[in-house]
Tab-separated table of C-alpha atoms in Angstrom:
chain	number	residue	atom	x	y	z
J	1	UNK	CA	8.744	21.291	31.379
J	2	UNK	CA	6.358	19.706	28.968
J	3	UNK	CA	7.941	19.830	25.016
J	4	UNK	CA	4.868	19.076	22.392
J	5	UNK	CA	6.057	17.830	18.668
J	6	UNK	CA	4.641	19.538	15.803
J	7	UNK	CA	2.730	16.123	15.066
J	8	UNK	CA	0.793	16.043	18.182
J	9	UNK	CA	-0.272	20.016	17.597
J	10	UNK	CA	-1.136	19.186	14.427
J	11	UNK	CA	-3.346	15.992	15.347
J	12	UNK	CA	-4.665	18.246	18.391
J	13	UNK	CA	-5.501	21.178	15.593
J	14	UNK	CA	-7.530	18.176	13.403
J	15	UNK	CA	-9.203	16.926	16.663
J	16	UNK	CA	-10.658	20.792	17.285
J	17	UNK	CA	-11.609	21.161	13.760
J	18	UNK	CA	-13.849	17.806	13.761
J	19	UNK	CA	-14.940	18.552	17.357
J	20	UNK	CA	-16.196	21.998	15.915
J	21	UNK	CA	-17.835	20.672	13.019
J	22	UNK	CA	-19.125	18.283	14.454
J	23	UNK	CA	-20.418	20.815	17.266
J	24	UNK	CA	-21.882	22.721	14.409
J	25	UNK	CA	-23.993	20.341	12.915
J	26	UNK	CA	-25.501	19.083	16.082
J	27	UNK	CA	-26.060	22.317	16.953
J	28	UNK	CA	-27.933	22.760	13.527
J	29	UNK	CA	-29.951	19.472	14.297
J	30	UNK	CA	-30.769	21.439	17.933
J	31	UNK	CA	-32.315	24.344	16.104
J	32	UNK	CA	-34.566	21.703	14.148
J	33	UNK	CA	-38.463	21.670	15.702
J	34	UNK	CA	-40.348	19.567	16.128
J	35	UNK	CA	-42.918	20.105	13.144
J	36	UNK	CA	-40.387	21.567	10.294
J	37	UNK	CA	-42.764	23.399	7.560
J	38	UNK	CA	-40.595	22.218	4.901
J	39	UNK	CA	-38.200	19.355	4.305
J	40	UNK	CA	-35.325	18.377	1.209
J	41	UNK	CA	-34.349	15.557	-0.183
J	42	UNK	CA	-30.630	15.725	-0.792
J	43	UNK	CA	-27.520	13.887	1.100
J	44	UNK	CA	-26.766	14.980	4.460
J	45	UNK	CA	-22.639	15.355	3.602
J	46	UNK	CA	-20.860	16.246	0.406
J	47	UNK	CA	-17.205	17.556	-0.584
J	48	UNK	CA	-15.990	19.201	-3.440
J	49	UNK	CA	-12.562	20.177	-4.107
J	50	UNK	CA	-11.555	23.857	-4.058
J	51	UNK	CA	-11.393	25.485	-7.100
J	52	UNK	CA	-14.068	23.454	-9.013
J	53	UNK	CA	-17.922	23.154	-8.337
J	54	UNK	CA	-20.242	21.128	-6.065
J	55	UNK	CA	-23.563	19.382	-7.970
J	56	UNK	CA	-25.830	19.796	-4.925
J	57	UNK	CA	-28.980	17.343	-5.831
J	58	UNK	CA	-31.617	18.929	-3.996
J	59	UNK	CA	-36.018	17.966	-3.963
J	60	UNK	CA	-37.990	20.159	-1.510
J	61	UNK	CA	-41.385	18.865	-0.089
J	62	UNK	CA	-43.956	21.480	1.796
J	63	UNK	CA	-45.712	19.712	4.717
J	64	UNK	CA	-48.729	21.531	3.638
J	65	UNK	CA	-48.876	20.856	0.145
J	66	UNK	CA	-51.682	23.736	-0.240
J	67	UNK	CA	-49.284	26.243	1.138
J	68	UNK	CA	-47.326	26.168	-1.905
J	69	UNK	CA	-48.986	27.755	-4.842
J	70	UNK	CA	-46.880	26.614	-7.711
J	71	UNK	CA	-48.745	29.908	-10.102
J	72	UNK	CA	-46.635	31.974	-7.494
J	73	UNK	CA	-43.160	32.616	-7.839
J	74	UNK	CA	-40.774	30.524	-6.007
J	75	UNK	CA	-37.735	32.091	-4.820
J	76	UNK	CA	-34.764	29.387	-3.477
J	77	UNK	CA	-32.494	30.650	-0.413
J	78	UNK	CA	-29.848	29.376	1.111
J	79	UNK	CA	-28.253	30.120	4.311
J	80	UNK	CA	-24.984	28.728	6.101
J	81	UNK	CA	-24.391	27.954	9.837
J	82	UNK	CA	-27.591	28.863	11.384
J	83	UNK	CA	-31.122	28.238	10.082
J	84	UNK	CA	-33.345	31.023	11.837
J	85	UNK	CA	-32.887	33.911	9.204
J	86	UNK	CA	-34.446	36.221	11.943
J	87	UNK	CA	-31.931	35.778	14.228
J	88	UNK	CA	-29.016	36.609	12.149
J	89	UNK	CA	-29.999	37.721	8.468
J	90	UNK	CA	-26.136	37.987	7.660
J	91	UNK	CA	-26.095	33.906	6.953
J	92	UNK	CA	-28.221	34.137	4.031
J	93	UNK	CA	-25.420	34.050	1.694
J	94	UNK	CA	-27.864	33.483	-2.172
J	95	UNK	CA	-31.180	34.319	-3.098
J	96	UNK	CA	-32.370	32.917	-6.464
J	97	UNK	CA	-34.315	36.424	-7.034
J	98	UNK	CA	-31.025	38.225	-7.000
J	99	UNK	CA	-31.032	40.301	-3.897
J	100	UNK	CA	-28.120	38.064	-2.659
J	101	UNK	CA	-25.569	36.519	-3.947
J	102	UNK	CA	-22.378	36.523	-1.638
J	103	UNK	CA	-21.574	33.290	-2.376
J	104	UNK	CA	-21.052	31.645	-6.249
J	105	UNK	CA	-24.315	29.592	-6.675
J	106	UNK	CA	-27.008	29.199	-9.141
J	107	UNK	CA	-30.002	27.160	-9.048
J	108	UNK	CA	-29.732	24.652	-12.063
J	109	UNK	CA	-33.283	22.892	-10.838
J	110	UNK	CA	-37.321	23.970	-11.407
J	111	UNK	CA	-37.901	25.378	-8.496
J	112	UNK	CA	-41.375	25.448	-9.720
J	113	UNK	CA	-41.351	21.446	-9.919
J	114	UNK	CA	-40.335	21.406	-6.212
J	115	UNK	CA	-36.265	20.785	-7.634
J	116	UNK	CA	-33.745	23.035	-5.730
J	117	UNK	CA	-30.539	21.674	-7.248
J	118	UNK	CA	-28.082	23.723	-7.147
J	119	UNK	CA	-24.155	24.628	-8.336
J	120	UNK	CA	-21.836	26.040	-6.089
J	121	UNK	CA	-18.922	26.960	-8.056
J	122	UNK	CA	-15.190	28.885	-7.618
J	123	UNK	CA	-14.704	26.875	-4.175
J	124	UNK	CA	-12.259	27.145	-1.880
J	125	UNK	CA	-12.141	25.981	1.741
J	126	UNK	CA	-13.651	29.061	3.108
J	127	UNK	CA	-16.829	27.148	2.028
J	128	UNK	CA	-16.720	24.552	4.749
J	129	UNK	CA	-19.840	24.794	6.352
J	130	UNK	CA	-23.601	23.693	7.245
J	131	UNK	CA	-25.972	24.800	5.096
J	132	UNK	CA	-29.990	25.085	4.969
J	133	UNK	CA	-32.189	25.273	1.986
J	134	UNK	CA	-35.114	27.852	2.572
J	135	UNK	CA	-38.185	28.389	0.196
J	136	UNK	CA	-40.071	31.800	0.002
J	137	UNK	CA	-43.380	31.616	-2.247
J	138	UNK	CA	-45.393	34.472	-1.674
J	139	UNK	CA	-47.035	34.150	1.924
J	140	UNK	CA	-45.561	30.718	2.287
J	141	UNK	CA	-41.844	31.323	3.709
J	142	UNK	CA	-40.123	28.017	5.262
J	143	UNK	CA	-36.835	26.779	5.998
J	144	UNK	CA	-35.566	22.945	5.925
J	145	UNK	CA	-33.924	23.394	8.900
J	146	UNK	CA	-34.049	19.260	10.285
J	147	UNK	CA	-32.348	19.087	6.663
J	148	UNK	CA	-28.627	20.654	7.331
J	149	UNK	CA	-26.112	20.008	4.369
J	150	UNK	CA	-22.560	19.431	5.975
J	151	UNK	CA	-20.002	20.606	2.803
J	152	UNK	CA	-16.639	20.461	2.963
J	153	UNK	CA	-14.061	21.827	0.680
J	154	UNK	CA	-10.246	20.484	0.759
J	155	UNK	CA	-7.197	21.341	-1.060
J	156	UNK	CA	-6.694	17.571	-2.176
J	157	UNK	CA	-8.093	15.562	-4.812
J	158	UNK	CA	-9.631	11.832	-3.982
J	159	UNK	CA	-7.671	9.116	-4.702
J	160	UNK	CA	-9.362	6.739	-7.622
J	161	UNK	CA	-11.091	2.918	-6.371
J	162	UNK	CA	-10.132	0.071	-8.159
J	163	UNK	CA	-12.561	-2.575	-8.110
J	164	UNK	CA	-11.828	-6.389	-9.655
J	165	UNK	CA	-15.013	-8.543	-10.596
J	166	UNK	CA	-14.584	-12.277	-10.756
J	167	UNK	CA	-12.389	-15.049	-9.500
J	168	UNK	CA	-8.851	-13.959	-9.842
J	169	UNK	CA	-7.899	-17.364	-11.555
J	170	UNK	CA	-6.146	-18.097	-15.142
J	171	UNK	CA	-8.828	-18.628	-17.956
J	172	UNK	CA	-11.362	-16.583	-15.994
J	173	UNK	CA	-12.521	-13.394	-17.267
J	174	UNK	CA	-12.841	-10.630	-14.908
J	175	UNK	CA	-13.741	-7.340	-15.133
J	176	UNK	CA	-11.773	-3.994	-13.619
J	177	UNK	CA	-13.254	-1.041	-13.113
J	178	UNK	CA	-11.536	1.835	-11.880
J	179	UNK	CA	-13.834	5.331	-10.770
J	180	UNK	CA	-13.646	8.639	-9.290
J	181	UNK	CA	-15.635	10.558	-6.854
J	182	UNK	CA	-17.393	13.432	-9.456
J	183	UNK	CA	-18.324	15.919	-7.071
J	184	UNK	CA	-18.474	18.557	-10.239
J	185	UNK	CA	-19.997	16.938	-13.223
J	186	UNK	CA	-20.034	19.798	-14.799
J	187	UNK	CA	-16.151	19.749	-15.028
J	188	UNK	CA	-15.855	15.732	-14.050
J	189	UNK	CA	-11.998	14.375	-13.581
J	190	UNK	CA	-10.167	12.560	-16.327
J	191	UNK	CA	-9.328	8.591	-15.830
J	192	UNK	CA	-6.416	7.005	-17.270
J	193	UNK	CA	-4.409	3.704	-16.653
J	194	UNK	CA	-2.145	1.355	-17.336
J	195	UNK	CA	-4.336	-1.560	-18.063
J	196	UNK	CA	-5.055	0.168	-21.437
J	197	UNK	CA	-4.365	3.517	-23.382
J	198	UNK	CA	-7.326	5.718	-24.184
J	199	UNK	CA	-10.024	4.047	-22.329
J	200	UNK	CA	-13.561	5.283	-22.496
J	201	UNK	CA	-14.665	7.753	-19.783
J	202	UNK	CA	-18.360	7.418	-18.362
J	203	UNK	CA	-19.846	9.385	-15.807
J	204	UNK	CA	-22.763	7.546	-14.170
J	205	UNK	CA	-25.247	8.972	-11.449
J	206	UNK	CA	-25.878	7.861	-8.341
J	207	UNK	CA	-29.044	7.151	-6.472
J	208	UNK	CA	-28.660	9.693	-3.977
J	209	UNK	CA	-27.992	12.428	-7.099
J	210	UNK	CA	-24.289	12.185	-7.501
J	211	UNK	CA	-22.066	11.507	-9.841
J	212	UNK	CA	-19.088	9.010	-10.065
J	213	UNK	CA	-16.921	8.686	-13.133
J	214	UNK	CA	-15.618	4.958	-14.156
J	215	UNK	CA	-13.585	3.412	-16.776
J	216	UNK	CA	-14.032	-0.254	-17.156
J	217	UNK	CA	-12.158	-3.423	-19.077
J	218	UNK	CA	-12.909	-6.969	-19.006
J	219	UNK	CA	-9.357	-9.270	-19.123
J	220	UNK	CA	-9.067	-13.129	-19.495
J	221	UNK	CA	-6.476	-13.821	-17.327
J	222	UNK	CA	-3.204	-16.011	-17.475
J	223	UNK	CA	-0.448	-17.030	-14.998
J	224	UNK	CA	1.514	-13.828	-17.047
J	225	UNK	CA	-1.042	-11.562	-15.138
J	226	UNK	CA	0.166	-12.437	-11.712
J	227	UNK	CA	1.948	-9.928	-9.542
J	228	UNK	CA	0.850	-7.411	-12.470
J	229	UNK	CA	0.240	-3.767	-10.763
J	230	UNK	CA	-2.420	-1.151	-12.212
J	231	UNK	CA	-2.053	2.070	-11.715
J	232	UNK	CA	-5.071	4.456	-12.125
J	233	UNK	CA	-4.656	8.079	-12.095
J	234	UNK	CA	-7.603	10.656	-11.952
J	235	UNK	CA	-7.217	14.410	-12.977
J	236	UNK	CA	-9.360	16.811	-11.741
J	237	UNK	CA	-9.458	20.191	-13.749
J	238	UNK	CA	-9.215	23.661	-11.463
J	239	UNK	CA	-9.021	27.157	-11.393
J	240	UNK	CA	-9.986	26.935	-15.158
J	241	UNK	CA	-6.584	25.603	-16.430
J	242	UNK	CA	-5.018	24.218	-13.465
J	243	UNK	CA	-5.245	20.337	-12.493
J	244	UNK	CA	-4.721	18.391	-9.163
J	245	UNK	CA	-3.717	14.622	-9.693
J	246	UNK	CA	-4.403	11.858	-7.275
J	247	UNK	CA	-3.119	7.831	-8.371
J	248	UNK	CA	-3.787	4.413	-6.901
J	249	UNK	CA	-2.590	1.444	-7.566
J	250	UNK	CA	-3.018	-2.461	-6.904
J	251	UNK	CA	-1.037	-5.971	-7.505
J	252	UNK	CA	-3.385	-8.489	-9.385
J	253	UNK	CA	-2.985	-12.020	-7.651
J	254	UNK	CA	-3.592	-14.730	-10.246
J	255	UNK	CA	-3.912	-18.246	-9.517
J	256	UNK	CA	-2.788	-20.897	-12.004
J	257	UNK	CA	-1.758	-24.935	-12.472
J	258	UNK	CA	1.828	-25.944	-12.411
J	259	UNK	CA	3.632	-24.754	-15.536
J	260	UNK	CA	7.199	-24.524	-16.662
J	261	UNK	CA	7.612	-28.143	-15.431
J	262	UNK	CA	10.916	-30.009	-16.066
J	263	UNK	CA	12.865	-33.077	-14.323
J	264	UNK	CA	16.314	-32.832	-14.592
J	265	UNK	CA	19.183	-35.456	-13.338
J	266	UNK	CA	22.412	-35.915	-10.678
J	267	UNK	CA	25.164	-36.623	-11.318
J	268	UNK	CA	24.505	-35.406	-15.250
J	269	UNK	CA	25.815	-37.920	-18.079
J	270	UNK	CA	26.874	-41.776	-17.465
J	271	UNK	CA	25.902	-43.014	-14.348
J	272	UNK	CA	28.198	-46.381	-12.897
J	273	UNK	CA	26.646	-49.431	-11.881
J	274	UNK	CA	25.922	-48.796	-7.767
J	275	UNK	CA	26.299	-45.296	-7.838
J	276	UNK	CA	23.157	-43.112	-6.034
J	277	UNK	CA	20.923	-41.351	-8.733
J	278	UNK	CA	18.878	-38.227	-7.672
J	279	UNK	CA	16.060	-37.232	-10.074
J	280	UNK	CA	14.440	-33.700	-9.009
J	281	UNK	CA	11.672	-32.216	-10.413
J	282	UNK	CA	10.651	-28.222	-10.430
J	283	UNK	CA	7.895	-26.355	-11.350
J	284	UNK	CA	6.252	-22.747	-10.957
J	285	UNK	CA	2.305	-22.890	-9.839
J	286	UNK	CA	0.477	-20.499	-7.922
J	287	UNK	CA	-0.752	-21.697	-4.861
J	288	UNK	CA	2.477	-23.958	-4.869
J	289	UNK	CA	2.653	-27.671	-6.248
J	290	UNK	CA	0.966	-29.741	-3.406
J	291	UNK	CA	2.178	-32.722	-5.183
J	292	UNK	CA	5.191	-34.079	-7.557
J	293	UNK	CA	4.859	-37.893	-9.015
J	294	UNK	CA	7.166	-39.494	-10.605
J	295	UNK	CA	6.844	-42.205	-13.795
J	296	UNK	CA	9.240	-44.597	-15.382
J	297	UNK	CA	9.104	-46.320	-18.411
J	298	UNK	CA	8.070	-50.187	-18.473
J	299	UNK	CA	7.116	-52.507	-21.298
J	300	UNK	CA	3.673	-52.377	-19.989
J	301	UNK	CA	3.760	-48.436	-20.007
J	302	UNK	CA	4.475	-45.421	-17.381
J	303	UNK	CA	5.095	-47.475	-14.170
J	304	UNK	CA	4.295	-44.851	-11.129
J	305	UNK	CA	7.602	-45.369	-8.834
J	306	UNK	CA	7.462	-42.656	-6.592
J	307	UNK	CA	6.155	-39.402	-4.913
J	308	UNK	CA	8.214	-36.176	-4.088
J	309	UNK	CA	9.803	-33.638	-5.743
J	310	UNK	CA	13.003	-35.719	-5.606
J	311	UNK	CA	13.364	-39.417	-6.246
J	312	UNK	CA	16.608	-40.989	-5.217
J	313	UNK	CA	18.025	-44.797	-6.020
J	314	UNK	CA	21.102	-46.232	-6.912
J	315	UNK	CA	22.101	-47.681	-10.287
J	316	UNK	CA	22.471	-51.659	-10.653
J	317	UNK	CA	24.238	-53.400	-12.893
J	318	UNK	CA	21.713	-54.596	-14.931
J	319	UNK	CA	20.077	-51.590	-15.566
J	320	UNK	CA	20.717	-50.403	-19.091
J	321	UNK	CA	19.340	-47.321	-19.625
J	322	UNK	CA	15.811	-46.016	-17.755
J	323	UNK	CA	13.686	-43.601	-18.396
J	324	UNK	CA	11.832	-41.270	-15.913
J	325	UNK	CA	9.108	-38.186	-16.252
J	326	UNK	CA	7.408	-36.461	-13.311
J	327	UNK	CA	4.047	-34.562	-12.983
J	328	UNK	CA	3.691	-31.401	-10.852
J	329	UNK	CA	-0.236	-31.176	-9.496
J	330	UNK	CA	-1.987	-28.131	-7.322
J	331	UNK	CA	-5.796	-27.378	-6.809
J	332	UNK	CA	-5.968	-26.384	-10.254
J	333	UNK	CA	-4.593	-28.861	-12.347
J	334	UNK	CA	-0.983	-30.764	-13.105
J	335	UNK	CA	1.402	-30.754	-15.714
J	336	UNK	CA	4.224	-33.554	-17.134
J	337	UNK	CA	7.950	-32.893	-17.624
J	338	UNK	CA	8.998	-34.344	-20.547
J	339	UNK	CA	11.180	-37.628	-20.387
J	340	UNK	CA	14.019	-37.844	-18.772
J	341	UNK	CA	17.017	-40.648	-19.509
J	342	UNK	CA	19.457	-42.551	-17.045
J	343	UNK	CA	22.644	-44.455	-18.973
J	344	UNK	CA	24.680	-47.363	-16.918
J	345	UNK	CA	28.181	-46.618	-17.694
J	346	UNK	CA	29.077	-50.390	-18.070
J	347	UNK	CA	26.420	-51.043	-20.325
J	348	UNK	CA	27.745	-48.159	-22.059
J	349	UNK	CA	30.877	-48.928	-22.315
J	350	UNK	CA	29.782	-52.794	-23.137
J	351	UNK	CA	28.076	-51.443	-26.289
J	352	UNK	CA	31.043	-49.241	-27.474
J	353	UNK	CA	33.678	-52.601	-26.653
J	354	UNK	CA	31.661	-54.800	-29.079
J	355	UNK	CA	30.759	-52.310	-31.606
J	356	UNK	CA	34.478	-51.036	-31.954
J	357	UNK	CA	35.376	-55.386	-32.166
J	358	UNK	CA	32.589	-55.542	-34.287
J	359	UNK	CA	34.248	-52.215	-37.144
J	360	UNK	CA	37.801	-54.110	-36.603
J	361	UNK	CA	36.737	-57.467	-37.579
J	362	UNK	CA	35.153	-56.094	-40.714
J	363	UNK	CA	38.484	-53.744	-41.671
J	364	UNK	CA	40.164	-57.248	-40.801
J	365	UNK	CA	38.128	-59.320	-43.690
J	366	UNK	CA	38.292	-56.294	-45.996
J	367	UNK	CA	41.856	-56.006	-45.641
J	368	UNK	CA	42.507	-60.032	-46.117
J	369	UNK	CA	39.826	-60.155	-49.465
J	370	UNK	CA	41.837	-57.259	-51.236
């Protein structure tokens, strides 16, 4: 016996439902001829979410231009699923004159000046269909049927794009923008984010007659910017009241030069004469430090003594006391510890010997003078 898991009859259910829309709208393309009468400019796809609106940019051209008598009245149609009104009369679902109206629509366009936008409002996914624009001007009645319009309706809101202008590196200025599909201008979702509070909203049209809403701020960027996440959250009114909420998020990746650089010493404090020293030096950069150098301190200025991020030697008996300061370096520039000091413990102790001789000869001549 063959068991199915509710995933697979799901994805088999979503497979169908493409498969028939996509059935439908070649079968819409089928019912084009070959000379259509009339034709619309407007995109071939749109969605809308359900219980807002759909802006439905719409132009309408008449291959005859004489058939069109612009001193008539122009009366807008539209009809879902099947284009040839004659055939089934029931798919004509608004007329701008008022004789239908079974679906929530108004023409917002001059019909007049050829425009047949329209607003489809009060969705819900019942309104997933294919669609055809038809124009009725006196004698001159035509439908755009090469020009179906695929809508689809769904229950969830789009999530918001983040977009990042500019080299992602510290000094640089870049800008982010972050924007949201506006299928409903009328009503258009509400951006927000965590890059700032109360950022400006802007809705801006597209070329192909929609709408997308953006909020936009330009940051100079440091190495306290890295690993950073945005969060942008667009909120779609509803149902006149009622919001649906959809987020998305990204990590900002700054590169920057080596900072937080410091050399530091082992074994810490006095150091004996043949005993190993190991100098390391450490340092934050992002990509990585590709190179550490280290410096010590000659009579004729920083003497370079080795390379590495730890620089090992052992102490000799006539070193006093030496001092040492590395530089951390990636593709975008270095930085210097500050100096480090090595004491010999002999020499040390050398110096305290004679300057303790040195108090009790003087308490000695004091002590004889009195």
């Amino acid at each position: 016996m063959m068991f199915i898991s509710k995933i697979q009859l799901l994805n088999c259910c979503l497979c169908t439902m493409n498969f028939n829309q996509k059935t439908k709208f070649a079968g819409a393309l089928a019912a084009c001829p070959q000379e259509s009468r009339l034709s619309i400019t407007a995109p071939q796809e749109l969605e809308a979410l359900s219980g807002s609106c759909l802006h439905i940019p719409c132009n309408f051209r008449a291959k005859s231009e004489k058939r069109f008598d612009r001193s008539r009245a122009a009366v807008a149609v539209w009809i879902k699923n099947e284009s040839r009104v004659l055939i089934n009369s029931n798919n004509v679902i608004f007329n701008s004159s008022g004789t239908v109206n079974t679906y929530p629509m108004r023409i917002t366009g001059n019909v007049s000046q050829k425009d047949c936008t329209t607003l489809f409002y009060s969705l819900n996914t019942d309104y997933t269909d294919t669609y055809f624009f038809r124009l009725e001007n006196g004698p001159f009645k035509a439908t755009a049927s090469c020009d179906p319009l695929q809508i689809r309706v769904t229950d969830s809101p789009w999530k918001p794009r983040i977009e990042i202008s500019g080299d992602l590196k510290e000094k640089k200025s870049v800008t982010i923008t972050c924007s949201a599909f506006t299928p409903c201008p009328h009503s258009p979702p509400q951006l927000t984010w965590t890059l700032q509070q109360d950022s400006h909203n802007n809705m801006e049209e597209n070329t192909d007659g929609t709408f997308t809403t953006k909020i936009q701020e330009t940051v100079t960027l440091s190495d306290s910017h890295d690993g950073n996440n945005i969060s942008c959250s667009a909120r779609y009114p509803v149902n006149e009241g009622d919001f649906k909420t959809a987020e998305t998020e990204v990590t900002l990746n700054v590169s920057y030069a080596p900072k937080d650089t410091s050399a530091s010493i082992s074994p810490s404090g006095l150091v004996s004469a043949g005993s190993s020293v190991n100098l390391t030096c450490s340092s934050r950069a992002k990509p990585p430090v590709s190179s550490f150098t280290w410096f010590k301190s000659s009579t004729d200025g920083p003497m370079k003594v080795s390379e590495g991020e730890i620089y090992s030697f052992k102490m000799t008996n006539e070193t006093d006391t030496e001092s040492y300061y590395c530089v951390a370096a990636n593709i975008f520039g270095n930085q210097t510890s500050s100096w480090i000091h090595v004491n010999n413990a002999g020499s040390f102790l050398l110096q305290l010997l004679l300057i303790t001789g040195s108090t009790v000869i003087i308490l000695l001549l004091v002590v004889c003078i009195w």
